[in-house]
Short mmCIF file of C-alpha atoms in Angstrom, two decimals:
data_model
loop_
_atom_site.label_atom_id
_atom_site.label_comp_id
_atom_site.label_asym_id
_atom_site.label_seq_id
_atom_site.Cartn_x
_atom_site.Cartn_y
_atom_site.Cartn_z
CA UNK X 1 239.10 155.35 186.63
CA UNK X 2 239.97 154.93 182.58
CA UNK X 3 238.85 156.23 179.88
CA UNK X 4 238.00 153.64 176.57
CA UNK X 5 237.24 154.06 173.08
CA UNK X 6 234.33 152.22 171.62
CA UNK X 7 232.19 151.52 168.74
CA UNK X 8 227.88 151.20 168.42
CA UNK X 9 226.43 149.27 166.31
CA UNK X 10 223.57 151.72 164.93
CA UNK X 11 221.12 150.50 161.80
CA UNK X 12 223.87 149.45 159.77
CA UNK X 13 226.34 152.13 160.77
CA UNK X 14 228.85 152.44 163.39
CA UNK X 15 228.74 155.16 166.54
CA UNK X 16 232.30 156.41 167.96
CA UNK X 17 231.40 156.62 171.95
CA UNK X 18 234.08 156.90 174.98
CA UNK X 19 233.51 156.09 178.00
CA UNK X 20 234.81 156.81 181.57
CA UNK X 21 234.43 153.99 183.57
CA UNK X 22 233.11 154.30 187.02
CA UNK X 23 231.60 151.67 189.86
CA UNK X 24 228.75 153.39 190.76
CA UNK X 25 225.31 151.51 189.78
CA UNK X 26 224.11 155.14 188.71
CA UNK X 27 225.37 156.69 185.41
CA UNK X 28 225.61 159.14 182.80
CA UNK X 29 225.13 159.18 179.30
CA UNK X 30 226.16 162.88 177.43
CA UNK X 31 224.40 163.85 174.35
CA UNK X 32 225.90 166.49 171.90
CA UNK X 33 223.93 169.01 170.52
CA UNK X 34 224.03 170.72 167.29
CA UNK X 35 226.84 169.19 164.79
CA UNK X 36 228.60 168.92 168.29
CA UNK X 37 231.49 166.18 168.44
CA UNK X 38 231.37 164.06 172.06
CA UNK X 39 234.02 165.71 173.48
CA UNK X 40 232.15 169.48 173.10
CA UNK X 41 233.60 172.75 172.71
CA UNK X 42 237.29 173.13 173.43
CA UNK X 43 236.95 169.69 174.62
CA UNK X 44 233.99 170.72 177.47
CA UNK X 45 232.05 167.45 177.92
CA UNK X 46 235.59 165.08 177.85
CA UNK X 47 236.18 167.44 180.42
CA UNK X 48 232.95 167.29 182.17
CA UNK X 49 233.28 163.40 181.91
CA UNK X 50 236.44 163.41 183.49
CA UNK X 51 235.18 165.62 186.65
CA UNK X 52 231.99 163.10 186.96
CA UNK X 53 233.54 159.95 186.55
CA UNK X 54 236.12 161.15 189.12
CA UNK X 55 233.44 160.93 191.39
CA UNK X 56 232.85 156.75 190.69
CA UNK X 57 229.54 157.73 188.04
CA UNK X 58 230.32 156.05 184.80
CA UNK X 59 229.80 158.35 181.74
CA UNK X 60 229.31 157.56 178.17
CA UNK X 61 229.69 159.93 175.40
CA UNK X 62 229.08 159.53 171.21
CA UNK X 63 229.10 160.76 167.93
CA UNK X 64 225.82 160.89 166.69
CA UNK X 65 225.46 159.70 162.57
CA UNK X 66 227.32 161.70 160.44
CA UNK X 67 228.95 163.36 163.23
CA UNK X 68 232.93 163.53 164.09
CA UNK X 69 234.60 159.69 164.14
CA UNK X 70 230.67 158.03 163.52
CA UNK X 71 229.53 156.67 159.97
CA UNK X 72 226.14 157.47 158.25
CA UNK X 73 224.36 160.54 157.09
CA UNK X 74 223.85 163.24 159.36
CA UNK X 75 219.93 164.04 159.71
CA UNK X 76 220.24 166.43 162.48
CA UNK X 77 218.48 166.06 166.39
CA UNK X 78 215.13 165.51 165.06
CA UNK X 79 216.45 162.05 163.88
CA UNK X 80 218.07 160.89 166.52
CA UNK X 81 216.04 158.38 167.91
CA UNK X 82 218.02 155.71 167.29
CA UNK X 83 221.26 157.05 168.19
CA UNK X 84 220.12 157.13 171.82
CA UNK X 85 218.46 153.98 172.51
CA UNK X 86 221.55 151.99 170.69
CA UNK X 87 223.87 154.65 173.14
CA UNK X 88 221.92 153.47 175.70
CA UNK X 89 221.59 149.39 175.24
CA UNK X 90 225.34 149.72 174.92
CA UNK X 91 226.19 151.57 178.27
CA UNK X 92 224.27 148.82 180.06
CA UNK X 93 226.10 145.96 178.14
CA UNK X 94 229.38 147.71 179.02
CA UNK X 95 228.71 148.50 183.02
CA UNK X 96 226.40 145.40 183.73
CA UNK X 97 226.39 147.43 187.37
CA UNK X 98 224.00 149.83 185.93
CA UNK X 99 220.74 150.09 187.68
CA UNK X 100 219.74 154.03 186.50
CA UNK X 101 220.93 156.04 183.50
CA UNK X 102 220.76 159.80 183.75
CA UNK X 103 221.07 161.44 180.42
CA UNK X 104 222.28 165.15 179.96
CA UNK X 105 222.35 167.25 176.92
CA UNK X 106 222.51 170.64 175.60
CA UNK X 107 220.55 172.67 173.23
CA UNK X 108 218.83 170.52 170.42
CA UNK X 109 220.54 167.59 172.18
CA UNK X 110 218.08 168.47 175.42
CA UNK X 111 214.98 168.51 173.27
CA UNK X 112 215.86 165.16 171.35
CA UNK X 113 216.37 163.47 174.46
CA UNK X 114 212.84 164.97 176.07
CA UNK X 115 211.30 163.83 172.78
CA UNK X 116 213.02 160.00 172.57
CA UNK X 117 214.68 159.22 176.04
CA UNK X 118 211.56 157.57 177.32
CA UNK X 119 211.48 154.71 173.98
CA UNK X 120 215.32 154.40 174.67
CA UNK X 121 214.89 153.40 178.50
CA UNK X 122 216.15 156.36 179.86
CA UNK X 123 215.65 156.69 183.98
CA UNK X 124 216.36 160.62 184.47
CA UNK X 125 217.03 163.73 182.21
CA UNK X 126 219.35 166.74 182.96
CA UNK X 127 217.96 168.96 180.02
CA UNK X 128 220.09 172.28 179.37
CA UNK X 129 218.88 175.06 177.36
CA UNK X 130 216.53 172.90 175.40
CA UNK X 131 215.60 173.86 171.83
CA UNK X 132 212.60 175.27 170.84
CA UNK X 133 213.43 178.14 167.93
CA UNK X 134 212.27 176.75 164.43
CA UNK X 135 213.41 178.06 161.21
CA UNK X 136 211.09 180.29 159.50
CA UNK X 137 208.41 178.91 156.75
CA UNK X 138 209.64 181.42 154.25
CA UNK X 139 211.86 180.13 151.92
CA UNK X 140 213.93 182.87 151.29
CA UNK X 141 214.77 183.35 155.26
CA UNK X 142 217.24 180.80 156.95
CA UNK X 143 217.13 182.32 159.68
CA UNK X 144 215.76 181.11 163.31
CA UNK X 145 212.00 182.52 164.43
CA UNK X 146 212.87 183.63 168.44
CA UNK X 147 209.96 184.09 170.37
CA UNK X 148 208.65 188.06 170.81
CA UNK X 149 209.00 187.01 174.56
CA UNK X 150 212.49 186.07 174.50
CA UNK X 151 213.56 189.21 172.51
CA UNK X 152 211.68 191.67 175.02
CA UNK X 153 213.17 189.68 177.86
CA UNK X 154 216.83 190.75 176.32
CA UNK X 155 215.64 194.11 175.08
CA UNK X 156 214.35 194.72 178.99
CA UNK X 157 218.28 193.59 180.46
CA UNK X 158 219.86 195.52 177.78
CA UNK X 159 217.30 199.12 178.65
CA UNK X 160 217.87 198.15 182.90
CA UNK X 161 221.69 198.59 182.28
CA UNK X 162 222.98 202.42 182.45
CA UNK X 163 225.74 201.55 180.38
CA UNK X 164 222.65 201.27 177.47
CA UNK X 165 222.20 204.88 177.29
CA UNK X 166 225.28 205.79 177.52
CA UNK X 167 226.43 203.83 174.57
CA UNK X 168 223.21 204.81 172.64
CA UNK X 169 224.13 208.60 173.01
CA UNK X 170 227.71 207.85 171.90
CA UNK X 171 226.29 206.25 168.99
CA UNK X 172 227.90 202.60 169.71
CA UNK X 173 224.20 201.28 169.60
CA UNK X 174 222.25 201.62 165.81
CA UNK X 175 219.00 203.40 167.08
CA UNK X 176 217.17 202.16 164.10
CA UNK X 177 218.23 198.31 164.47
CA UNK X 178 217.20 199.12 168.18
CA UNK X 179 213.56 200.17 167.16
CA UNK X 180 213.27 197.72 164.67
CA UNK X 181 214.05 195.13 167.77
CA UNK X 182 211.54 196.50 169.75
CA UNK X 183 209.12 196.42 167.22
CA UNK X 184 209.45 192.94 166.96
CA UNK X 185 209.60 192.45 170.42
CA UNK X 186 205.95 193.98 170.63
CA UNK X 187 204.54 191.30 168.33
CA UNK X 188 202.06 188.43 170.44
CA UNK X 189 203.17 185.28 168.37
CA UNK X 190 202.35 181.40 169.58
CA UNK X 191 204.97 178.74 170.96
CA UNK X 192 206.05 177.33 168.18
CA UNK X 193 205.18 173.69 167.14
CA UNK X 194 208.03 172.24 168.47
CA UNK X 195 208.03 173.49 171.86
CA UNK X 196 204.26 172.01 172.10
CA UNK X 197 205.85 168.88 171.20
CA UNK X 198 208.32 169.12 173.83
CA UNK X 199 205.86 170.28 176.15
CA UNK X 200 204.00 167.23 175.52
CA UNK X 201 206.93 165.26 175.80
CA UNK X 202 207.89 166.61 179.00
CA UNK X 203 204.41 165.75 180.03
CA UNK X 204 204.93 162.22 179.86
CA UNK X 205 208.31 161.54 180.74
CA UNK X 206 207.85 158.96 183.86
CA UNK X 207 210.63 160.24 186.04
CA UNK X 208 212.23 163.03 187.53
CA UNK X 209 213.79 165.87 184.94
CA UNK X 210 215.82 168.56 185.59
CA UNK X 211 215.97 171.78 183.51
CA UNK X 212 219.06 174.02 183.67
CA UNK X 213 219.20 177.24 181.96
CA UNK X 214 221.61 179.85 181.36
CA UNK X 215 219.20 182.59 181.78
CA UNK X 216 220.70 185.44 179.50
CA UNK X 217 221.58 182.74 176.86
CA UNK X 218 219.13 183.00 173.67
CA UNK X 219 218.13 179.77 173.95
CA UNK X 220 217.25 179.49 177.33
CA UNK X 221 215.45 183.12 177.09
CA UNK X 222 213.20 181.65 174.01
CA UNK X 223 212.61 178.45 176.36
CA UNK X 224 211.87 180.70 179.32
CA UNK X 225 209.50 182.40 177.15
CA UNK X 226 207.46 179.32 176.15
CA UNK X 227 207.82 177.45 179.60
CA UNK X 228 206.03 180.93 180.93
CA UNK X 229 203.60 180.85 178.58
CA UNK X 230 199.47 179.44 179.38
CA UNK X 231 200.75 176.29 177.01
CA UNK X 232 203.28 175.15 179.88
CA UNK X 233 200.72 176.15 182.84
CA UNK X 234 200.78 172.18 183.39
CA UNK X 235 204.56 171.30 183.65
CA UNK X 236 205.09 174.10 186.04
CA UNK X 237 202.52 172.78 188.27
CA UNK X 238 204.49 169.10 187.90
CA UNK X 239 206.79 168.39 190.89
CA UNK X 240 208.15 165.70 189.08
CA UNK X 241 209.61 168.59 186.83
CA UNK X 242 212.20 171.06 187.95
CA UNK X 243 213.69 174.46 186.66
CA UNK X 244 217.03 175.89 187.57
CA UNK X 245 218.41 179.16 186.42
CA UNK X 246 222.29 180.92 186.35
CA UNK X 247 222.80 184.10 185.55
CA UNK X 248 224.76 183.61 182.78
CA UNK X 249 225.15 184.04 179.15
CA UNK X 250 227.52 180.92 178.17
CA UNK X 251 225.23 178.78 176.30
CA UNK X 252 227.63 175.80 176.69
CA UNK X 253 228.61 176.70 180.46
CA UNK X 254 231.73 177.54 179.07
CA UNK X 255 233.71 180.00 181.81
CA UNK X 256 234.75 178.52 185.30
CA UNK X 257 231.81 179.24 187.51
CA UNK X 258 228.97 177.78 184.82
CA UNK X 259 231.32 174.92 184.58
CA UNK X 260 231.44 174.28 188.33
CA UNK X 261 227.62 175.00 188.87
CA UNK X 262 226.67 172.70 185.92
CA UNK X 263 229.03 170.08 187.56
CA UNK X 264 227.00 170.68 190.96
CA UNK X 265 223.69 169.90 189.56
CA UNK X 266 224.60 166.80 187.71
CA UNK X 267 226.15 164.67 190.49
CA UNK X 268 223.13 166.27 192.85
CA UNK X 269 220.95 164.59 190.15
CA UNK X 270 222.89 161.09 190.48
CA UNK X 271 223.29 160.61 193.99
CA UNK X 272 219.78 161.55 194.44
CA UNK X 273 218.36 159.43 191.56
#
């Protein structure tokens, strides 16, 4: 097993990958989410790499544009496209074993493979958390629109939990910022337009896909919501579609027992594939 440095060639610009070699003819390709560099949060995917190569699965890992040790402009998830078929063309010129690629991502990185995998060649998906918050249409508000769904779902663990009322007596919890949240969490709003387009996506992804979620994450509570919803009745009635839930809050699968769990599912996902 070693670990190489690489560059992609990617429109005119250059992608900085590594990859863990492996001999298996099934591998994985790691997307980064966010502004995410390829080795992740306190180095989490090098480290995830590490554990699944160890097992004989190559893995492959980049910068996306504008990202970390890559060149170009940065034009977030949405534009990614391009970034994982090149990723992709280059992981089978590199292990000419290859017969399957299984791509993984977090976050935005889940949705952007959902949405461009299939173009790139893609043979499985491992989506985690997958993005569907937009930002809000008014101008003057930055901030993400979470689904009324996915707010009562944390306003219901936070009101099941004693410790709630006791720290609401003691005045640790803001009673008005507590009604304001439920007020919003009473509010019947649509999926928002880009969870229909992943929904659609999903739809038509030829293949097996897993979807992980850590179920007390944001996130995954404001996919939950939507994947619940009439608009996903179809994909929960797909058996080439899966959904897998922790209990857990770590967004990244960040503590010891996410990080073993999430390293279950993946190499269930390549020695089945």
């Amino acid at each position: 097993m070693t670990r190489s440095f690489h560059q992609i060639s990617c429109e005119g610009e250059t992608l900085a990958a590594t990859l863990d070699s492996g001999d298996s003819p099934t591998s994985l390709m790691i997307v980064s989410g966010g502004n995410e560099i390829r080795s992740g949060a306190h180095g989490g995917m090098a480290q995830l790499a590490l554990r699944i190569s160890a097992h004989g699965f190559p893995v492959l890992r980049y910068d996306r544009r504008g990202i970390g040790d890559s060149s170009g402009e940065n034009r977030d998830f949405l534009s990614s496209a391009e970034e994982i078929a090149a990723a992709t063309r280059f992981f089978r010129q590199q292990q000419p074993q290859i017969g399957k690629i299984i791509a993984f991502g977090n976050c935005d990185a889940a949705t952007a493979l959902a949405l461009y995998g299939p173009d790139a060649g893609l043979d499985g998906y491992m989506l985690a958390n997958p993005w569907v918050i937009e930002q809000s249409s008014e101008p003057e508000n930055e901030e993400p629109t979470i689904s009324s769904a996915a707010i009562r779902s944390r306003y219901w663990d936070r009101i099941r939990n004693p410790r709630t009322i006791i720290d609401l007596l003691s005045g640790k919890i803001d009673l008005r910022k507590l009604l304001r949240g439920l007020k919003q969490a009473a509010k019947v709003k649509e999926n928002s337009a880009l969870s229909i387009r992943l929904r659609d996506a999903l739809v038509n992804i030829d293949g097996n896909s897993r979807i992980l979620l850590a179920k007390r994450d944001t996130t995954a509570r404001a996919f939950l919501a939507a994947w619940n919803s009439s608009d996903f009745a179809s994909l929960r009635d797909s058996t080439d579609i899966t959904l897998e839930t922790l209990d857990s809050a770590s967004h990244s699968f960040a503590d010891a027992t996410a990080k073993d769990w999430l390293v279950g599912k993946l190499l269930e996902a390549l020695r089945s594939a």
